[in-house]
Amino acid sequence: MKIFTFPTEYFNVCDTLECGQVFRYKQLDDNKWCVWSLNHYAELTQGDDVVTVVCDDEEYFRNYFDLSTDYGKIVADICSWDDSHKHLKHATQMGKGIRILRQNPFETTISFIISANNNIKRIQGIVERLCVALGQKTDFGYAFPTAEKMASVDEAFYASIGAGYRASYLASTAKVFANNPNFFDDFTDSASDKPKLLSLLGVGPKVADCILLFGFHYFDVFPVDTWVKKIYHNYYENGLPDNKIAGYLVQTFGQYAGIIQQYLFYFERKYLQTDTNTLK
DNA sequence: GGACAGGTGCGGT
DNA sequence: ACCGCACCTGTC
């Protein structure tokens, strides 16, 4: 096992894992979490000054946690903007410990197909059962299954792990990836890659934006879900129909749209929600 | 019991 | 292109 540390100012373990970008994590203790990614595993301890990471592959997780990106600059830039109602500035300051993970595109695609019209707890259960059933056993649990393995089972299997009506989407999309192992190889930017993602069954505009943001680290996207719709209507309302909200917010926030989506989304859910249940 | 989950595909205009 | 609607399932 490898061990390394990173300063806490722009790395909060809880906020990074629980802001909704990833589903294969678990809280072990008051200040301790673990996370699985592909066939890798890490345990993170939140200290006052540093986050301590114990993992099987240091290089993998330095990249995964996006440790070479300067979030101090991102936060400073956003906070320097003119923001009349100060909502964005507040959300950014509260969420400055969030880092956008660099997740595997295939794992991200499958996970977010499952996430559609679903809740976190149930999503985690479905993904967990998927890995246990089809993933390779590792020293730390189970790897995320390969496309080939996922293509070898049928729709009934995905229904059996609780995927509901998403079962047919998973069976279909798994086959696409199994038949096209280089599906992601020519991905270059959000504009040209999004149509390729939308061609997958179960991937609509919101899920596609999540894949582009969490799987490819493109920040010029703004996944619009029920929470973002509420945020838009509360703070940015200008009469647009739902399917124009994402484009408008990308235009408004430019190169920081994706990370701002996370700051606003997480702030709204964590601090402003009335239903305290939905986060856990 | 109805509404809600980090929506999408489908059929009808 | 643009609606409106059904949809698995668990939880409140």
Short mmCIF file of N, CA, C and O in Angstrom, two decimals, chain A residues 155-251:
data_model
loop_
_atom_site.label_atom_id
_atom_site.label_comp_id
_atom_site.label_asym_id
_atom_site.label_seq_id
_atom_site.Cartn_x
_atom_site.Cartn_y
_atom_site.Cartn_z
N GLU A 155 -30.61 -8.51 -20.32
CA GLU A 155 -31.44 -7.52 -19.65
C GLU A 155 -31.99 -8.04 -18.32
O GLU A 155 -32.07 -7.29 -17.33
N ALA A 156 -32.36 -9.32 -18.29
CA ALA A 156 -32.95 -9.90 -17.08
C ALA A 156 -31.97 -9.82 -15.91
O ALA A 156 -32.38 -9.61 -14.76
N PHE A 157 -30.67 -9.95 -16.21
CA PHE A 157 -29.69 -9.83 -15.14
C PHE A 157 -29.73 -8.43 -14.52
O PHE A 157 -29.74 -8.28 -13.30
N TYR A 158 -29.78 -7.41 -15.38
CA TYR A 158 -29.77 -6.03 -14.86
C TYR A 158 -31.05 -5.72 -14.09
O TYR A 158 -31.03 -4.98 -13.11
N ALA A 159 -32.14 -6.36 -14.52
CA ALA A 159 -33.38 -6.22 -13.74
C ALA A 159 -33.21 -6.88 -12.38
O ALA A 159 -33.68 -6.37 -11.36
N SER A 160 -32.47 -7.99 -12.35
CA SER A 160 -32.32 -8.75 -11.11
C SER A 160 -31.47 -8.02 -10.07
O SER A 160 -31.59 -8.29 -8.87
N ILE A 161 -30.62 -7.09 -10.50
CA ILE A 161 -29.84 -6.33 -9.52
C ILE A 161 -30.55 -5.03 -9.16
O ILE A 161 -29.99 -4.17 -8.48
N GLY A 162 -31.78 -4.86 -9.64
CA GLY A 162 -32.61 -3.74 -9.20
C GLY A 162 -32.56 -2.51 -10.08
O GLY A 162 -32.97 -1.43 -9.66
N ALA A 163 -32.08 -2.67 -11.31
CA ALA A 163 -31.94 -1.50 -12.18
C ALA A 163 -33.28 -0.99 -12.70
O ALA A 163 -33.34 0.11 -13.25
N GLY A 164 -34.34 -1.78 -12.55
CA GLY A 164 -35.64 -1.33 -13.02
C GLY A 164 -35.66 -1.16 -14.53
O GLY A 164 -35.07 -1.95 -15.26
N TYR A 165 -36.31 -0.10 -15.00
CA TYR A 165 -36.45 0.06 -16.46
C TYR A 165 -35.14 0.46 -17.12
O TYR A 165 -35.07 0.52 -18.35
N ARG A 166 -34.10 0.72 -16.34
CA ARG A 166 -32.78 1.01 -16.92
C ARG A 166 -32.06 -0.26 -17.36
O ARG A 166 -31.00 -0.19 -17.98
N ALA A 167 -32.64 -1.42 -17.04
CA ALA A 167 -32.01 -2.71 -17.38
C ALA A 167 -31.74 -2.81 -18.87
O ALA A 167 -30.65 -3.23 -19.29
N SER A 168 -32.70 -2.44 -19.69
CA SER A 168 -32.52 -2.56 -21.14
C SER A 168 -31.47 -1.56 -21.64
O SER A 168 -30.73 -1.85 -22.58
N TYR A 169 -31.39 -0.39 -20.98
CA TYR A 169 -30.36 0.59 -21.38
C TYR A 169 -28.96 0.02 -21.12
O TYR A 169 -28.05 0.18 -21.94
N LEU A 170 -28.80 -0.61 -19.96
CA LEU A 170 -27.48 -1.16 -19.60
C LEU A 170 -27.08 -2.28 -20.54
O LEU A 170 -25.94 -2.33 -21.01
N ALA A 171 -28.03 -3.17 -20.84
CA ALA A 171 -27.72 -4.29 -21.74
C ALA A 171 -27.32 -3.76 -23.11
O ALA A 171 -26.34 -4.22 -23.70
N SER A 172 -28.06 -2.78 -23.59
CA SER A 172 -27.79 -2.21 -24.91
C SER A 172 -26.45 -1.49 -24.95
O SER A 172 -25.62 -1.72 -25.85
N THR A 173 -26.21 -0.62 -23.98
CA THR A 173 -24.98 0.18 -23.99
C THR A 173 -23.74 -0.68 -23.76
O THR A 173 -22.69 -0.43 -24.35
N ALA A 174 -23.87 -1.71 -22.91
CA ALA A 174 -22.74 -2.61 -22.69
C ALA A 174 -22.32 -3.26 -24.00
O ALA A 174 -21.12 -3.41 -24.28
N LYS A 175 -23.28 -3.62 -24.83
CA LYS A 175 -22.96 -4.25 -26.12
C LYS A 175 -22.24 -3.28 -27.03
O LYS A 175 -21.31 -3.66 -27.75
N VAL A 176 -22.67 -2.02 -27.02
CA VAL A 176 -22.00 -1.02 -27.86
C VAL A 176 -20.52 -0.93 -27.49
O VAL A 176 -19.65 -0.91 -28.35
N PHE A 177 -20.24 -0.87 -26.18
CA PHE A 177 -18.84 -0.76 -25.74
C PHE A 177 -18.05 -2.04 -26.01
O PHE A 177 -16.87 -1.98 -26.36
N ALA A 178 -18.70 -3.18 -25.84
CA ALA A 178 -18.01 -4.45 -26.10
C ALA A 178 -17.65 -4.56 -27.58
O ALA A 178 -16.58 -5.07 -27.93
N ASN A 179 -18.53 -4.07 -28.43
CA ASN A 179 -18.28 -4.13 -29.88
C ASN A 179 -17.38 -3.01 -30.38
O ASN A 179 -16.88 -3.07 -31.50
N ASN A 180 -17.24 -1.97 -29.58
CA ASN A 180 -16.39 -0.83 -29.95
C ASN A 180 -15.43 -0.49 -28.82
O ASN A 180 -15.60 0.53 -28.13
N PRO A 181 -14.40 -1.30 -28.62
CA PRO A 181 -13.48 -1.10 -27.48
C PRO A 181 -12.79 0.26 -27.52
O PRO A 181 -12.31 0.74 -26.50
N ASN A 182 -12.76 0.87 -28.70
CA ASN A 182 -12.09 2.18 -28.82
C ASN A 182 -13.08 3.34 -28.86
O ASN A 182 -12.76 4.42 -29.37
N PHE A 183 -14.28 3.10 -28.34
CA PHE A 183 -15.36 4.10 -28.39
C PHE A 183 -14.91 5.49 -27.96
O PHE A 183 -15.27 6.49 -28.56
N PHE A 184 -14.11 5.55 -26.88
CA PHE A 184 -13.74 6.85 -26.31
C PHE A 184 -12.43 7.42 -26.88
O PHE A 184 -12.05 8.53 -26.54
N ASP A 185 -11.75 6.64 -27.71
CA ASP A 185 -10.39 7.02 -28.10
C ASP A 185 -10.30 8.35 -28.84
O ASP A 185 -9.32 9.07 -28.71
N ASP A 186 -11.33 8.66 -29.63
CA ASP A 186 -11.23 9.89 -30.43
C ASP A 186 -11.99 11.05 -29.79
O ASP A 186 -12.29 12.04 -30.44
N PHE A 187 -12.29 10.93 -28.50
CA PHE A 187 -12.96 12.04 -27.81
C PHE A 187 -11.99 13.21 -27.65
O PHE A 187 -10.84 13.03 -27.26
N THR A 188 -12.48 14.42 -27.96
CA THR A 188 -11.58 15.58 -27.93
C THR A 188 -12.14 16.78 -27.19
O THR A 188 -11.43 17.49 -26.49
N ASP A 189 -13.45 17.03 -27.31
CA ASP A 189 -14.05 18.20 -26.69
C ASP A 189 -15.55 17.98 -26.54
O ASP A 189 -16.13 17.13 -27.21
N SER A 190 -16.18 18.78 -25.67
CA SER A 190 -17.58 18.52 -25.32
C SER A 190 -18.51 18.62 -26.53
O SER A 190 -19.41 17.80 -26.68
N ALA A 191 -18.29 19.59 -27.39
CA ALA A 191 -19.20 19.80 -28.51
C ALA A 191 -19.23 18.60 -29.46
O ALA A 191 -20.30 18.18 -29.89
N SER A 192 -18.06 18.06 -29.78
CA SER A 192 -18.05 16.95 -30.73
C SER A 192 -18.28 15.60 -30.06
O SER A 192 -18.70 14.64 -30.72
N ASP A 193 -18.05 15.51 -28.75
CA ASP A 193 -18.22 14.23 -28.06
C ASP A 193 -19.64 13.98 -27.57
O ASP A 193 -20.08 12.84 -27.44
N LYS A 194 -20.36 15.06 -27.27
CA LYS A 194 -21.70 14.87 -26.69
C LYS A 194 -22.66 14.08 -27.59
O LYS A 194 -23.35 13.19 -27.10
N PRO A 195 -22.68 14.36 -28.91
CA PRO A 195 -23.57 13.57 -29.78
C PRO A 195 -23.26 12.08 -29.74
O PRO A 195 -24.17 11.25 -29.82
N LYS A 196 -21.98 11.72 -29.61
CA LYS A 196 -21.61 10.30 -29.53
C LYS A 196 -22.21 9.68 -28.27
O LYS A 196 -22.69 8.55 -28.30
N LEU A 197 -22.18 10.42 -27.17
CA LEU A 197 -22.75 9.90 -25.93
C LEU A 197 -24.27 9.80 -26.03
O LEU A 197 -24.87 8.83 -25.55
N LEU A 198 -24.89 10.79 -26.68
CA LEU A 198 -26.35 10.80 -26.78
C LEU A 198 -26.88 9.65 -27.64
O LEU A 198 -28.06 9.31 -27.56
N SER A 199 -25.99 9.05 -28.43
CA SER A 199 -26.42 7.93 -29.26
C SER A 199 -26.61 6.66 -28.42
O SER A 199 -27.23 5.70 -28.87
N LEU A 200 -26.08 6.66 -27.20
CA LEU A 200 -26.22 5.49 -26.32
C LEU A 200 -27.60 5.49 -25.67
O LEU A 200 -28.07 6.53 -25.20
N LEU A 201 -28.23 4.32 -25.63
CA LEU A 201 -29.54 4.19 -25.00
C LEU A 201 -29.39 4.43 -23.49
O LEU A 201 -28.53 3.83 -22.84
N GLY A 202 -30.22 5.32 -22.97
CA GLY A 202 -30.16 5.64 -21.54
C GLY A 202 -29.34 6.88 -21.24
O GLY A 202 -29.27 7.32 -20.09
N VAL A 203 -28.68 7.43 -22.27
CA VAL A 203 -27.91 8.66 -22.10
C VAL A 203 -28.64 9.81 -22.77
O VAL A 203 -28.72 9.88 -23.99
N GLY A 204 -29.18 10.70 -21.96
CA GLY A 204 -29.82 11.92 -22.45
C GLY A 204 -28.90 13.09 -22.16
O GLY A 204 -27.74 12.90 -21.77
N PRO A 205 -29.39 14.32 -22.31
CA PRO A 205 -28.54 15.51 -22.14
C PRO A 205 -27.90 15.63 -20.76
O PRO A 205 -26.73 16.00 -20.65
N LYS A 206 -28.63 15.32 -19.71
CA LYS A 206 -28.08 15.46 -18.35
C LYS A 206 -26.99 14.43 -18.08
O LYS A 206 -25.92 14.77 -17.58
N VAL A 207 -27.27 13.17 -18.39
CA VAL A 207 -26.28 12.12 -18.17
C VAL A 207 -25.05 12.36 -19.04
O VAL A 207 -23.91 12.19 -18.58
N ALA A 208 -25.25 12.79 -20.27
CA ALA A 208 -24.12 13.07 -21.15
C ALA A 208 -23.22 14.14 -20.54
O ALA A 208 -21.99 14.01 -20.54
N ASP A 209 -23.82 15.20 -20.00
CA ASP A 209 -23.01 16.25 -19.38
C ASP A 209 -22.24 15.72 -18.16
O ASP A 209 -21.10 16.13 -17.92
N CYS A 210 -22.85 14.83 -17.40
CA CYS A 210 -22.15 14.23 -16.26
C CYS A 210 -20.95 13.43 -16.73
O CYS A 210 -19.88 13.48 -16.12
N ILE A 211 -21.10 12.67 -17.81
CA ILE A 211 -19.99 11.88 -18.34
C ILE A 211 -18.87 12.80 -18.82
O ILE A 211 -17.68 12.56 -18.56
N LEU A 212 -19.24 13.87 -19.50
CA LEU A 212 -18.24 14.81 -20.02
C LEU A 212 -17.49 15.50 -18.88
O LEU A 212 -16.29 15.73 -18.96
N LEU A 213 -18.20 15.81 -17.81
CA LEU A 213 -17.59 16.51 -16.68
C LEU A 213 -16.78 15.57 -15.79
O LEU A 213 -15.62 15.85 -15.48
N PHE A 214 -17.38 14.44 -15.41
CA PHE A 214 -16.73 13.55 -14.44
C PHE A 214 -15.81 12.53 -15.09
O PHE A 214 -14.91 12.00 -14.45
N GLY A 215 -16.06 12.22 -16.36
CA GLY A 215 -15.25 11.23 -17.05
C GLY A 215 -14.18 11.85 -17.94
O GLY A 215 -13.17 11.21 -18.23
N PHE A 216 -14.41 13.09 -18.37
CA PHE A 216 -13.45 13.73 -19.28
C PHE A 216 -12.92 15.07 -18.78
O PHE A 216 -12.06 15.69 -19.40
N HIS A 217 -13.48 15.52 -17.63
CA HIS A 217 -12.98 16.75 -17.02
C HIS A 217 -13.16 17.95 -17.93
O HIS A 217 -12.38 18.92 -17.86
N TYR A 218 -14.18 17.92 -18.78
CA TYR A 218 -14.53 19.12 -19.55
C TYR A 218 -15.38 20.01 -18.65
O TYR A 218 -16.41 19.59 -18.14
N PHE A 219 -14.96 21.26 -18.49
CA PHE A 219 -15.69 22.15 -17.58
C PHE A 219 -16.73 23.03 -18.29
O PHE A 219 -17.45 23.76 -17.65
N ASP A 220 -16.79 22.94 -19.61
CA ASP A 220 -17.76 23.76 -20.35
C ASP A 220 -19.09 23.02 -20.54
O ASP A 220 -19.65 22.99 -21.64
N VAL A 221 -19.56 22.39 -19.46
CA VAL A 221 -20.86 21.72 -19.46
C VAL A 221 -21.57 22.06 -18.15
O VAL A 221 -20.93 22.52 -17.19
N PHE A 222 -22.87 21.85 -18.11
CA PHE A 222 -23.63 22.16 -16.89
C PHE A 222 -24.79 21.17 -16.77
O PHE A 222 -25.88 21.41 -17.28
N PRO A 223 -24.54 20.02 -16.13
CA PRO A 223 -25.60 19.02 -15.99
C PRO A 223 -26.82 19.62 -15.28
O PRO A 223 -26.70 20.17 -14.19
N VAL A 224 -27.97 19.52 -15.93
CA VAL A 224 -29.20 20.12 -15.39
C VAL A 224 -30.14 19.02 -14.91
O VAL A 224 -30.64 18.22 -15.69
N ASP A 225 -30.33 18.98 -13.60
CA ASP A 225 -31.25 18.04 -12.99
C ASP A 225 -32.31 18.83 -12.23
O ASP A 225 -32.40 20.05 -12.37
N THR A 226 -33.08 18.14 -11.42
CA THR A 226 -34.16 18.82 -10.69
C THR A 226 -33.61 19.90 -9.76
O THR A 226 -34.23 20.95 -9.61
N TRP A 227 -32.44 19.66 -9.17
CA TRP A 227 -31.86 20.65 -8.25
C TRP A 227 -31.39 21.89 -8.99
O TRP A 227 -31.61 23.02 -8.55
N VAL A 228 -30.73 21.67 -10.13
CA VAL A 228 -30.25 22.82 -10.91
C VAL A 228 -31.43 23.62 -11.45
O VAL A 228 -31.37 24.84 -11.53
N LYS A 229 -32.51 22.93 -11.80
CA LYS A 229 -33.71 23.66 -12.24
C LYS A 229 -34.20 24.58 -11.12
O LYS A 229 -34.55 25.74 -11.37
N LYS A 230 -34.22 24.07 -9.89
CA LYS A 230 -34.63 24.90 -8.75
C LYS A 230 -33.69 26.09 -8.60
O LYS A 230 -34.12 27.23 -8.38
N ILE A 231 -32.38 25.83 -8.70
CA ILE A 231 -31.38 26.89 -8.57
C ILE A 231 -31.58 27.94 -9.66
O ILE A 231 -31.56 29.14 -9.40
N TYR A 232 -31.78 27.46 -10.88
CA TYR A 232 -32.00 28.38 -12.00
C TYR A 232 -33.22 29.26 -11.73
O TYR A 232 -33.16 30.49 -11.89
N HIS A 233 -34.31 28.66 -11.33
CA HIS A 233 -35.54 29.44 -11.13
C HIS A 233 -35.42 30.39 -9.94
O HIS A 233 -36.01 31.46 -9.93
N ASN A 234 -34.62 30.00 -8.94
CA ASN A 234 -34.46 30.87 -7.76
C ASN A 234 -33.51 32.04 -8.00
O ASN A 234 -33.71 33.12 -7.46
N TYR A 235 -32.43 31.81 -8.78
CA TYR A 235 -31.36 32.80 -8.84
C TYR A 235 -31.07 33.34 -10.24
O TYR A 235 -30.48 34.42 -10.37
N TYR A 236 -31.40 32.56 -11.27
CA TYR A 236 -30.97 32.96 -12.61
C TYR A 236 -32.13 33.01 -13.61
O TYR A 236 -31.90 33.08 -14.81
N GLU A 237 -33.34 32.93 -13.11
CA GLU A 237 -34.54 32.86 -13.98
C GLU A 237 -34.56 33.98 -15.01
O GLU A 237 -34.43 35.16 -14.67
N ASN A 238 -34.69 33.60 -16.27
CA ASN A 238 -34.91 34.60 -17.31
C ASN A 238 -35.82 34.08 -18.40
O ASN A 238 -35.69 34.44 -19.57
N GLY A 239 -36.74 33.20 -18.00
CA GLY A 239 -37.80 32.78 -18.90
C GLY A 239 -37.48 31.69 -19.89
O GLY A 239 -38.23 31.47 -20.83
N LEU A 240 -36.33 31.02 -19.72
CA LEU A 240 -35.95 29.98 -20.67
C LEU A 240 -36.69 28.67 -20.39
O LEU A 240 -36.97 28.36 -19.24
N PRO A 241 -36.98 27.89 -21.45
CA PRO A 241 -37.50 26.53 -21.25
C PRO A 241 -36.39 25.64 -20.69
O PRO A 241 -35.21 25.95 -20.83
N ASP A 242 -36.78 24.54 -20.05
CA ASP A 242 -35.82 23.66 -19.38
C ASP A 242 -34.63 23.26 -20.25
O ASP A 242 -33.49 23.23 -19.79
N ASN A 243 -34.91 22.97 -21.53
CA ASN A 243 -33.81 22.44 -22.36
C ASN A 243 -32.83 23.52 -22.82
O ASN A 243 -31.88 23.23 -23.52
N LYS A 244 -33.06 24.77 -22.40
CA LYS A 244 -32.12 25.84 -22.73
C LYS A 244 -31.29 26.27 -21.53
O LYS A 244 -30.37 27.09 -21.66
N ILE A 245 -31.62 25.72 -20.35
CA ILE A 245 -30.96 26.15 -19.11
C ILE A 245 -29.46 25.83 -19.14
O ILE A 245 -28.63 26.68 -18.81
N ALA A 246 -29.11 24.63 -19.55
CA ALA A 246 -27.70 24.22 -19.55
C ALA A 246 -26.87 25.16 -20.42
O ALA A 246 -25.81 25.65 -19.99
N GLY A 247 -27.33 25.40 -21.63
CA GLY A 247 -26.59 26.27 -22.55
C GLY A 247 -26.43 27.67 -21.98
O GLY A 247 -25.35 28.28 -22.09
N TYR A 248 -27.47 28.17 -21.36
CA TYR A 248 -27.41 29.51 -20.76
C TYR A 248 -26.40 29.57 -19.62
O TYR A 248 -25.60 30.52 -19.53
N LEU A 249 -26.40 28.57 -18.77
CA LEU A 249 -25.48 28.59 -17.62
C LEU A 249 -24.02 28.37 -18.05
O LEU A 249 -23.10 28.92 -17.46
N VAL A 250 -23.82 27.57 -19.11
CA VAL A 250 -22.47 27.43 -19.66
C VAL A 250 -21.99 28.76 -20.21
O VAL A 250 -20.84 29.17 -19.98
N GLN A 251 -22.87 29.44 -20.91
CA GLN A 251 -22.52 30.74 -21.48
C GLN A 251 -22.21 31.74 -20.36
O GLN A 251 -21.27 32.53 -20.44
#
